[in-house]
Coordinates of C-alpha atoms in Angstrom, one line a residue:
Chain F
X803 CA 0.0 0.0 0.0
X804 CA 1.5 3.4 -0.9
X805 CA 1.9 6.2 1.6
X806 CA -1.0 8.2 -0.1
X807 CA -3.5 4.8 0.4
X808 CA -2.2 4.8 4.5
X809 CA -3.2 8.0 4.9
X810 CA -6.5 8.2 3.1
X811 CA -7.1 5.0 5.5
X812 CA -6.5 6.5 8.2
X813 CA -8.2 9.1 7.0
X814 CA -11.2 7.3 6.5
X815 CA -11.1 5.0 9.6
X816 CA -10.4 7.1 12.9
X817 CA -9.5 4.7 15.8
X818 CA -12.5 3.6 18.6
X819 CA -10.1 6.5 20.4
X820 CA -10.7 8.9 17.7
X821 CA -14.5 8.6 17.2
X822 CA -17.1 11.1 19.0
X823 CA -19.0 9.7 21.7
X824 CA -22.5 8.1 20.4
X825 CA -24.9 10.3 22.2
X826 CA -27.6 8.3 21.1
X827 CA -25.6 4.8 23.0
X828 CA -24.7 6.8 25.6
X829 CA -28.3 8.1 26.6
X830 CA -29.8 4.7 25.9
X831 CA -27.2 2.9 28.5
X832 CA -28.0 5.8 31.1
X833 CA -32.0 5.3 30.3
X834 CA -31.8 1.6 30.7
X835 CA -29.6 1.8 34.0
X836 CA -32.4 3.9 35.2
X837 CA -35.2 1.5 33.8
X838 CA -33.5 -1.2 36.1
X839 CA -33.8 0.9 39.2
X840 CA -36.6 0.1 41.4
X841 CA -39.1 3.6 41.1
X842 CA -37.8 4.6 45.0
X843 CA -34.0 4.4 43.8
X844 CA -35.0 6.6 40.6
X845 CA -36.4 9.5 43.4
X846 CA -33.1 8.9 45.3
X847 CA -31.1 9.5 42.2
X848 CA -33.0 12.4 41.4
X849 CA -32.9 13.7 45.3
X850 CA -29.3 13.1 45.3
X851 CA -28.5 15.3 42.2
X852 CA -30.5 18.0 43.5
X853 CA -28.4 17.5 47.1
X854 CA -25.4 17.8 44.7
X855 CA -26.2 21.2 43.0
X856 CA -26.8 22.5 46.1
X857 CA -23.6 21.5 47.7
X858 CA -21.9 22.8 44.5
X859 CA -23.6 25.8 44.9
X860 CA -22.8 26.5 48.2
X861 CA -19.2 25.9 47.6
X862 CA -18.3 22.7 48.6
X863 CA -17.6 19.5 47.0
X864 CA -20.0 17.8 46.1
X865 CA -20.1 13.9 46.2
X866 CA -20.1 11.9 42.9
X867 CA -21.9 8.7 42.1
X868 CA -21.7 7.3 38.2
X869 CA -23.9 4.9 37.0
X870 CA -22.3 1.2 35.9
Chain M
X701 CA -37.8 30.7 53.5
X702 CA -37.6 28.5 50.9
X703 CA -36.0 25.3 51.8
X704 CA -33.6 22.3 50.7
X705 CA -36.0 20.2 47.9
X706 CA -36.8 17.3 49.4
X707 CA -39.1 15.4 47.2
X708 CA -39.9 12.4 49.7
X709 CA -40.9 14.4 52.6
X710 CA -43.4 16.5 50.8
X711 CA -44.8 13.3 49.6
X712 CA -45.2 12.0 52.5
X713 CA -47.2 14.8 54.0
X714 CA -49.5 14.8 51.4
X715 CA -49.5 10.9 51.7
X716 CA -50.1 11.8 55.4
X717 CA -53.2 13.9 55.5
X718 CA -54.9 11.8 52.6
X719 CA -54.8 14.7 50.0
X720 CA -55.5 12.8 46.6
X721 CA -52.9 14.5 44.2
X722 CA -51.6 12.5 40.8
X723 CA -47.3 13.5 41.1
X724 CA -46.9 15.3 37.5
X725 CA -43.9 16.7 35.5
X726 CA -40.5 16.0 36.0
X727 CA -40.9 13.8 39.1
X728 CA -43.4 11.6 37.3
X729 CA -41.1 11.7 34.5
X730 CA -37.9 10.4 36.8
X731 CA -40.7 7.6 38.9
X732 CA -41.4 6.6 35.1
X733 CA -37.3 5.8 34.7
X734 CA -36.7 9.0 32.6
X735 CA -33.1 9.9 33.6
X736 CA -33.7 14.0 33.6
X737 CA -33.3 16.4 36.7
X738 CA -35.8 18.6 38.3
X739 CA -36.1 20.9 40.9
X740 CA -39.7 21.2 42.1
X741 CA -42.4 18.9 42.5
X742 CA -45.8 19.3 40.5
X743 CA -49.1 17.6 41.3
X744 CA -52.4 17.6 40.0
X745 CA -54.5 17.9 43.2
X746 CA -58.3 16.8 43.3
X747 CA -60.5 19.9 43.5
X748 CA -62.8 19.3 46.2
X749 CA -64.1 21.0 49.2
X750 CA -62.8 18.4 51.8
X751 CA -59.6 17.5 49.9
X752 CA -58.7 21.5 49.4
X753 CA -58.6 21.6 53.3
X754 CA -56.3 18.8 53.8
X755 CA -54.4 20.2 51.4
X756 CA -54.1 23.6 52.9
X757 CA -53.0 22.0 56.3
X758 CA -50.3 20.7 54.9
X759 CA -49.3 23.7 53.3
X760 CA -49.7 25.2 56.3
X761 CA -47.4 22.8 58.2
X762 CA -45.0 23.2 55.4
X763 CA -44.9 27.0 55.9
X764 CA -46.0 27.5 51.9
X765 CA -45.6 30.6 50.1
X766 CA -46.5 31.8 46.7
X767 CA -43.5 32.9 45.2
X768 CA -44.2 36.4 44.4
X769 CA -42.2 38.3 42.0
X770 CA -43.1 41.6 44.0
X771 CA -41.9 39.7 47.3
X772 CA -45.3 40.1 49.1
X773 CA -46.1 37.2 51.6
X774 CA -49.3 35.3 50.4
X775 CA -49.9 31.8 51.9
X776 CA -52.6 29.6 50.0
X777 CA -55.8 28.6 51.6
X778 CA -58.4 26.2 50.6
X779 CA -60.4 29.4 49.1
X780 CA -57.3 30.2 47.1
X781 CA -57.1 26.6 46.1
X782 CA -60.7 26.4 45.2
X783 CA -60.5 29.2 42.5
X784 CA -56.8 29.3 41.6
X785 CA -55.5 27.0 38.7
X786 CA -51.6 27.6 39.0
X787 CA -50.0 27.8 42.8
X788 CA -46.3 27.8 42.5
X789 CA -45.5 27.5 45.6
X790 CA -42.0 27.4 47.7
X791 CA -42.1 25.7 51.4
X792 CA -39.8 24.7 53.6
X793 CA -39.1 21.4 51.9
X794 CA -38.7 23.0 48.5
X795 CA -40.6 24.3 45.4
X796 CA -44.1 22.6 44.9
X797 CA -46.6 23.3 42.6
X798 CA -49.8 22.6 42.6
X799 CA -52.2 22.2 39.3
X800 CA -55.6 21.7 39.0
X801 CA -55.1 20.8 35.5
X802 CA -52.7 19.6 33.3
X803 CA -52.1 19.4 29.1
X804 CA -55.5 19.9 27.3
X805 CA -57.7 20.9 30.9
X806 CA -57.1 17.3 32.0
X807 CA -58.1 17.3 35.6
X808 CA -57.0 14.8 39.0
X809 CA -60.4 12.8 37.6
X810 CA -59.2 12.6 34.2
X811 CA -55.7 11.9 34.9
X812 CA -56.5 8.7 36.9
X813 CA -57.0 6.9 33.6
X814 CA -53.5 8.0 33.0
X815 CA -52.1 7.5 36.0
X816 CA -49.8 4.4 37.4
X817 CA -49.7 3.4 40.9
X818 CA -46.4 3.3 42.4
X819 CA -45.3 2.1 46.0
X820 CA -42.5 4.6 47.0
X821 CA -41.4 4.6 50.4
X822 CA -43.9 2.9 51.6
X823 CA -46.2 5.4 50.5
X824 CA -49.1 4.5 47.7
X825 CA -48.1 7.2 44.9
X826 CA -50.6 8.1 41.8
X827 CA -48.0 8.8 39.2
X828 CA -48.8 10.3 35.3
X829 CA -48.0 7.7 32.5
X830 CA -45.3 8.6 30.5
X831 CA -47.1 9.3 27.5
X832 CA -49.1 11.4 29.3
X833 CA -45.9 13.6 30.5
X834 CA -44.4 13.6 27.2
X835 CA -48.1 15.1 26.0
X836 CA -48.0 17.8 28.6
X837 CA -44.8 18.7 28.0
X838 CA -45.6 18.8 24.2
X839 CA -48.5 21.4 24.5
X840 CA -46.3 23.6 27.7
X841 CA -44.0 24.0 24.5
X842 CA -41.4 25.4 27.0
X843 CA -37.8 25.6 26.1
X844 CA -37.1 23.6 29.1
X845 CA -40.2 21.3 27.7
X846 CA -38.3 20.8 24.2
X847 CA -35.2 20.3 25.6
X848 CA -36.1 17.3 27.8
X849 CA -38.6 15.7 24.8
X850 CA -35.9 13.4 23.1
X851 CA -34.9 11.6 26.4
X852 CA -38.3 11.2 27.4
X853 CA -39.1 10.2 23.9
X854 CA -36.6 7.4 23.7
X855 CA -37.1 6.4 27.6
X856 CA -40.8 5.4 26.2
X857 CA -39.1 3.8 23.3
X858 CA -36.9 1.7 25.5
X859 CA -39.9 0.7 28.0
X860 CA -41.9 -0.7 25.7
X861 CA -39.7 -2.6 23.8
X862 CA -38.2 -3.7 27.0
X863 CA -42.4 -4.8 28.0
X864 CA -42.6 -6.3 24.1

């Protein structure tokens, strides 16, 4: 393969590294996560991001929790 | 003074002095396993004599306020909830609002056709279908309405492919 094929390849084919985040995957895995919670641990989840803009607002650090 | 948003606790006190409300908006949204944020509490309350006095002690125990651009101090009372439509509210337990319709006029009767009944808690909730929020927020027409439609779209995507 000559140097101007390579390049147009790589060009053409960004690395997993390379490429945008889906938003599409992403919201769908965050939707689901929160599909599998039981309906009192999607409140808590919503009560504990409000808790966390309020901390932030006030200043302090806020704790993080991430979804799997 | 308005206070830290605690969505549980006003539940509860509604749960505790038998007001018959259907939760609304973002929180029925979230109980409905939309992954959005909110920072109030709306509810469609039933509009009747007896229920708009159990409603107004709560309020009253919750030290409610109708946020008032002008900064005046006016505290609802079953009167004001008999002939008022929109009470946006702050208490000490956070912004609530209180409807007595929602979308196209649909009242507490008309929304419990529309409604799911969720245990939270312990407490017996009366939450707005899904459809039903996406509906509302369709006709509010809101920048804040259009800007959560897509992931409460595709959250109603995913559940029903997840009941097929």
């Amino acid at each position: 393969m000559q140097r101007d094929e390579i390049e147009a390849a790589q060009l053409e084919e960004p690395s997993p590294e390379d490429s945008p985040p889906n938003s599409i995957d992403h919201d769908d895995s965050l939707i689901l996560w929160m599909l599998s919670l039981s309906p009192e641990k999607r409140l808590e989840v919503a009560q504990g991001f409000v808790d966390s803009v309020r901390i932030l607002r006030s200043g302090r650090r806020a704790p993080v929790s991430r979804h799997p | 003074m308005a206070g830290e948003l605690r969505f549980l606790d006003i539940l509860s006190a509604l749960a505790r002095h038998e007001v018959a409300f259907v939760v609304v908006g973002g929180v029925a949204a979230i109980l409905e396993g939309a992954p959005i944020s909110t920072f109030d509490l709306d509810i469609v309350f039933h509009r009747t004599t007896e229920n708009n006095l159990r409603l107004a002690t709560v309020l009253q125990e919750l030290n409610a306020s109708y946020k008032d651009p002008a900064g005046r101090h006016i505290v609802p009372d079953s009167t004001k909830l008999d002939s008022i439509n929109v009470h946006l509210l702050r208490t000490d337990l956070g912004p609530l609002d209180l409807l007595s319709r929602v979308g196209r006029n649909l009242t507490y009767e008309a929304l419990l056709d529309r409604s799911i009944d969720y245990e939270v808690a312990g407490l017996q909730l009366k939450v707005l279908n899904l459809e039903t929020v996406i509906e509302c927020k369709e006709i509010a027409d809101r920048d804040k309405d259009r800007a959560a439609l897509p992931i409460l779209r595709r959250t109603l995507e995913l559940k029903r492919s997840g009941d097929d």
